[in-house]
Rosetta silent file (secondary structure, phi, psi, omega in degrees, C-alpha in Angstrom):
SEQUENCE: MIQHLQRANQIALRAREFGHHPFGALLVAPDHETVLLEQGNVDTVNHAEAVLIRTAWLNFSPEYLWGCTLYTTAEPCAMCAGTQYWANIGRLVYGIAETRLLELTGNDAQNPTLNLPCREVFDRGQKPIKVWGPIPDMEEAIVAVHRDFWKTVEVV
SCORE:     score description
SCORE:     0.000 S_00000001
   1 L     0.000  -12.940 -179.748  -18.879   43.673   80.998 S_00000001
   2 H   -84.663  -32.695 -177.512  -19.752   41.002   83.559 S_00000001
   3 H   -73.951  -48.593 -168.621  -22.251   43.575   85.306 S_00000001
   4 H   -72.433  -53.992 -172.218  -23.959   44.336   81.815 S_00000001
   5 H   -62.864  -31.844 -179.855  -24.077   40.665   80.699 S_00000001
   6 H   -58.200  -42.088 -168.596  -25.591   39.670   84.343 S_00000001
   7 H   -69.167  -48.830  176.885  -28.416   42.258   83.416 S_00000001
   8 H   -40.722  -47.454 -175.226  -28.803   40.760   79.922 S_00000001
   9 H   -72.028  -15.102 -179.807  -29.428   37.366   81.597 S_00000001
  10 H   -78.367  -32.350 -171.016  -31.986   38.779   83.922 S_00000001
  11 H   -71.097  -34.540  171.779  -33.831   40.110   80.992 S_00000001
  12 H   -62.446  -40.140  173.252  -33.572   36.604   79.439 S_00000001
  13 H   -53.526  -60.633  172.284  -34.967   35.031   82.413 S_00000001
  14 H   -35.229  -60.203  167.981  -37.752   37.618   82.231 S_00000001
  15 H   -37.107  -60.852  179.845  -38.435   36.535   78.779 S_00000001
  16 H   -60.369  -32.083  177.961  -38.449   32.717   79.610 S_00000001
  17 H   -62.718  -27.482 -170.849  -40.985   33.687   82.214 S_00000001
  18 L  -105.601   10.704  173.943  -43.386   35.069   79.681 S_00000001
  19 L    85.351   -4.783  172.884  -42.995   32.091   77.457 S_00000001
  20 L   -84.705  161.510 -175.837  -40.587   33.684   75.048 S_00000001
  21 L   -67.560  154.824 -170.166  -37.149   32.214   74.090 S_00000001
  22 L   -98.735   91.552 -168.643  -34.786   32.958   76.723 S_00000001
  23 L  -136.272  127.067  171.772  -32.672   35.668   75.231 S_00000001
  24 E  -131.468  155.543 -175.496  -31.485   39.086   76.271 S_00000001
  25 E  -144.807  156.565  174.538  -29.877   42.185   75.098 S_00000001
  26 E  -150.798  156.410 -176.902  -29.088   45.542   76.247 S_00000001
  27 E  -118.837  118.392 -176.836  -27.428   48.617   74.539 S_00000001
  28 E  -110.648  154.009 -173.926  -24.975   50.644   76.564 S_00000001
  29 L   -83.301  168.379 -175.938  -23.683   54.274   75.746 S_00000001
  30 L   -60.153  -13.948 -179.305  -20.193   55.241   74.843 S_00000001
  31 L   -74.532   -7.731  170.796  -19.589   55.970   78.481 S_00000001
  32 L    70.247   19.246  173.641  -19.620   52.117   78.853 S_00000001
  33 L  -138.259  -33.727  179.978  -22.039   52.424   81.985 S_00000001
  34 L   -84.218  135.146  169.611  -25.349   53.966   81.011 S_00000001
  35 E   -96.917  123.999 -166.503  -27.901   51.564   79.702 S_00000001
  36 E  -105.562  -21.933  158.584  -29.962   52.922   77.222 S_00000001
  37 E  -150.319  150.174  176.236  -32.279   50.093   76.119 S_00000001
  38 E  -118.383  152.257  178.715  -33.115   46.562   77.167 S_00000001
  39 E  -169.141  125.177 -175.480  -34.975   44.100   75.336 S_00000001
  40 E   -88.562  171.235  173.554  -35.960   40.306   75.775 S_00000001
  41 L   -58.563  140.042  179.043  -36.633   37.824   72.968 S_00000001
  42 L  -104.153  -59.837  170.855  -40.096   38.226   71.141 S_00000001
  43 L  -160.800 -172.804  179.893  -40.140   35.490   68.833 S_00000001
  44 L   -45.839  -29.528 -177.306  -38.493   33.248   66.198 S_00000001
  45 L  -101.721  -28.089 -175.835  -38.130   36.273   63.797 S_00000001
  46 L  -126.053   94.676 -177.575  -37.752   39.011   66.149 S_00000001
  47 L   -67.525  132.581 -178.959  -34.713   38.417   68.238 S_00000001
  48 H   -46.025  -24.356  178.064  -34.025   40.427   71.265 S_00000001
  49 H   -63.232  -65.137 -167.408  -30.926   41.730   69.433 S_00000001
  50 H   -76.045  -19.179  174.846  -32.509   42.940   66.395 S_00000001
  51 H   -86.956  -36.909  159.393  -35.697   44.588   67.985 S_00000001
  52 H   -49.498  -45.435  168.329  -33.329   46.505   70.200 S_00000001
  53 H   -59.887  -57.218  170.924  -31.133   47.495   67.348 S_00000001
  54 H   -47.066  -40.866 -165.777  -34.060   48.689   65.336 S_00000001
  55 H   -75.413  -37.667 -178.758  -35.466   50.739   68.412 S_00000001
  56 H   -65.183  -56.387  179.781  -31.809   52.243   68.787 S_00000001
  57 H   -48.839  -36.933  177.186  -31.650   53.173   64.948 S_00000001
  58 H   -94.267   12.799  171.901  -34.853   55.267   65.322 S_00000001
  59 H  -130.792    5.340  172.552  -33.712   57.084   68.553 S_00000001
  60 L  -145.435  150.708  169.583  -29.847   57.689   67.913 S_00000001
  61 L   -77.673  149.751 -173.428  -27.598   58.709   65.313 S_00000001
  62 H   -47.294  -39.268 -170.648  -25.228   56.331   63.416 S_00000001
  63 H   -69.562  -51.876  172.831  -22.283   58.512   64.765 S_00000001
  64 H   -38.891  -63.972 -172.600  -23.647   57.924   68.329 S_00000001
  65 H   -48.619  -31.808 -175.285  -24.498   54.260   67.877 S_00000001
  66 L   -69.285  -16.425 -172.141  -20.740   53.524   66.823 S_00000001
  67 L  -106.714   10.940  179.032  -19.485   54.293   70.065 S_00000001
  68 L   -94.611  153.054 -174.851  -22.195   52.208   71.807 S_00000001
  69 E  -108.687  118.470  159.064  -21.840   48.489   72.975 S_00000001
  70 E   -84.431  111.824 -176.148  -24.352   45.719   72.309 S_00000001
  71 E   -95.213  140.677 -175.689  -24.624   43.386   75.193 S_00000001
  72 E  -155.422  135.843 -175.806  -26.181   39.816   74.639 S_00000001
  73 E   -47.251  -50.598 -163.727  -26.637   36.492   76.202 S_00000001
  74 E  -117.708  153.780  172.550  -25.974   34.426   73.277 S_00000001
  75 L   -73.898  141.292 -162.020  -23.849   35.352   70.289 S_00000001
  76 L   -66.908  137.288 -178.157  -25.762   37.124   67.785 S_00000001
  77 L   -56.682 -173.365  172.037  -27.131   35.110   64.645 S_00000001
  78 H   -85.398  -18.060  178.429  -26.344   36.250   61.278 S_00000001
  79 H   -68.114  -48.902 -179.671  -29.647   38.156   60.943 S_00000001
  80 H   -70.064  -38.191  151.622  -28.730   40.031   64.195 S_00000001
  81 H   -34.748  -60.184  174.588  -25.275   40.532   63.394 S_00000001
  82 H   -65.268  -34.208  168.948  -26.176   42.048   60.136 S_00000001
  83 H   -59.293  -39.221 -179.658  -28.630   44.363   61.809 S_00000001
  84 H   -62.381  -32.632 -173.682  -25.934   45.529   64.189 S_00000001
  85 H   -75.829  -55.726 -179.351  -23.672   46.132   61.269 S_00000001
  86 H   -52.604  -33.991 -176.909  -26.279   48.222   59.252 S_00000001
  87 H   -80.036  -15.574  176.612  -27.178   50.194   62.378 S_00000001
  88 L    80.325   32.063 -178.843  -23.630   51.206   63.090 S_00000001
  89 L   -95.281  128.075 -160.150  -23.287   49.852   66.390 S_00000001
  90 L   -79.139  -33.151 -172.463  -19.306   49.748   66.946 S_00000001
  91 E  -132.017  157.531 -165.801  -19.046   47.152   69.811 S_00000001
  92 E  -147.905  122.534  166.525  -20.397   43.803   70.688 S_00000001
  93 E  -128.785  140.187 -173.709  -20.078   41.649   73.886 S_00000001
  94 E  -129.185  147.065 -178.161  -21.630   38.188   74.153 S_00000001
  95 E   -87.027  -53.325  170.705  -21.987   35.603   76.800 S_00000001
  96 E  -106.631  159.750  172.550  -22.065   32.171   75.006 S_00000001
  97 L   -90.948  151.701 -176.873  -21.130   31.271   71.589 S_00000001
  98 H   -61.173  -17.859  172.739  -23.480   30.079   69.084 S_00000001
  99 H   -64.831  -40.696  177.724  -21.885   26.793   69.124 S_00000001
 100 H   -66.790  -33.657  175.246  -22.873   26.263   72.689 S_00000001
 101 H   -66.400  -40.463  174.933  -26.486   27.292   72.135 S_00000001
 102 H   -47.916  -39.819 -176.990  -26.593   24.722   69.504 S_00000001
 103 H   -83.428   -9.163  158.645  -25.926   22.168   71.952 S_00000001
 104 H   -61.420  -44.226 -165.038  -28.558   23.570   74.197 S_00000001
 105 H  -100.969   -4.240 -178.045  -31.328   23.828   71.724 S_00000001
 106 L    42.198 -121.166 -174.563  -30.249   20.724   69.661 S_00000001
 107 L  -103.686   39.471  176.269  -32.723   20.364   66.435 S_00000001
 108 L   -76.402  127.844 -172.189  -35.342   22.438   67.892 S_00000001
 109 L   -49.325  -38.725 -166.988  -37.796   24.019   65.154 S_00000001
 110 L   -72.919  -18.691  176.862  -38.029   27.058   67.355 S_00000001
 111 L  -153.256   83.184 -175.856  -34.329   27.957   67.096 S_00000001
 112 L   -84.590   79.401 -176.469  -32.707   26.204   64.114 S_00000001
 113 L   -50.046  121.179 -177.578  -29.221   27.590   64.924 S_00000001
 114 L   -81.988  147.710  176.456  -27.019   28.642   61.998 S_00000001
 115 L   -98.786   77.259 -175.153  -23.286   27.773   62.104 S_00000001
 116 L  -157.900   96.195 -171.437  -22.115   31.196   61.082 S_00000001
 117 L   -72.950  153.696  175.656  -20.213   33.113   63.997 S_00000001
 118 H   -50.474  -40.591 -174.999  -20.803   36.917   64.127 S_00000001
 119 H   -73.370  -16.069  175.941  -17.333   37.728   63.657 S_00000001
 120 H   -85.319  -28.929  175.312  -17.359   36.027   60.155 S_00000001
 121 H   -65.210  -56.160  179.218  -20.586   38.111   59.296 S_00000001
 122 H   -70.275  -18.299  176.232  -18.756   41.258   60.202 S_00000001
 123 H   -76.000   -5.293  162.387  -15.479   40.477   58.663 S_00000001
 124 L   -70.302   -7.596 -171.810  -17.451   40.457   55.252 S_00000001
 125 L  -106.538  176.677  173.582  -18.105   43.914   56.036 S_00000001
 126 L   -92.831   22.016 -171.695  -16.477   47.380   55.919 S_00000001
 127 L  -128.363  127.218  172.708  -16.671   48.137   59.544 S_00000001
 128 L   -87.196   70.659  178.135  -14.190   47.293   62.356 S_00000001
 129 L   -62.227  122.280 -160.954  -16.814   46.148   64.527 S_00000001
 130 E  -114.956  123.700  174.641  -14.843   45.162   68.046 S_00000001
 131 E  -120.195  135.699  174.640  -16.311   42.011   69.501 S_00000001
 132 E  -110.356  124.932  174.123  -15.833   40.350   73.030 S_00000001
 133 L   146.781  162.819  -19.858  -17.166   36.821   73.659 S_00000001
 134 L   -61.405  162.229 -178.330  -17.734   34.375   74.690 S_00000001
 135 L  -108.340  100.686 -170.870  -17.197   35.193   78.358 S_00000001
 136 H   -63.351  -29.138  179.341  -16.505   31.972   80.251 S_00000001
 137 H   -71.907   -8.338  168.105  -17.456   33.627   83.595 S_00000001
 138 H  -105.995   11.906 -170.222  -20.942   33.999   82.386 S_00000001
 139 H   -77.395  -54.261  164.263  -21.386   30.655   80.804 S_00000001
 140 H   -46.127  -33.401 -173.620  -23.145   28.999   83.828 S_00000001
 141 H   -82.751  -45.282  175.989  -25.436   31.579   84.780 S_00000001
 142 H   -62.680  -39.833  166.349  -26.401   31.732   80.994 S_00000001
 143 H   -54.559  -51.214 -174.091  -26.839   28.115   80.463 S_00000001
 144 H   -56.656  -36.367  179.340  -28.927   27.752   83.519 S_00000001
 145 H   -71.861  -28.934  179.856  -31.645   29.936   82.030 S_00000001
 146 H   -69.036  -39.817 -172.622  -31.583   27.775   78.833 S_00000001
 147 L   -47.091  121.194  172.458  -31.540   24.555   80.686 S_00000001
 148 L    79.388  -10.380  174.961  -34.722   22.558   80.114 S_00000001
 149 L   -57.257  -50.911 -151.959  -36.361   25.456   77.940 S_00000001
 150 L   -68.669  -32.141 -172.571  -35.591   24.056   74.679 S_00000001
 151 L   -73.554  -18.200 -178.770  -37.085   20.444   75.797 S_00000001
 152 L  -125.862    3.565  166.011  -40.627   21.861   76.797 S_00000001
 153 L   -67.806  128.075  174.192  -41.446   24.388   74.123 S_00000001
 154 L   -70.968  133.583 -165.703  -44.196   23.457   72.047 S_00000001
 155 L   -97.880  125.928 -174.073  -43.584   23.848   68.189 S_00000001
 156 L  -114.981    0.000    0.000  -46.304   26.014   66.703 S_00000001
């Protein structure tokens, strides 16, 4: 899990370097090793997770996706958790909680964080999606990518 979260964090760093919000996600095959897709954040409504999940949906069957794992640097928002649910991806691992993300972003108009844990979104559905996170061993590295970012982003 740590190895895949480290890769997701590298993707988040690359997104930041291109001026995008510092989030990264990847999809791992049912063998728990093969990385199928990687995605950095695009913009406020095209989150790394949602864009990656939509691409996965176009390329893999729902049955195959159920055995896959979505890795992401931060807990998926309600939109991304819903997208994961509908795409039938059966497993999720995230680095930092959405509450920790809110501490980093504050009241930034670019990321108006919802106080709605992904587990609560999944619990309202009919699929037993397995969730691991937050992962304390990854917090420092993930927070470092976010540090000072939200204070420097211009609101468009």
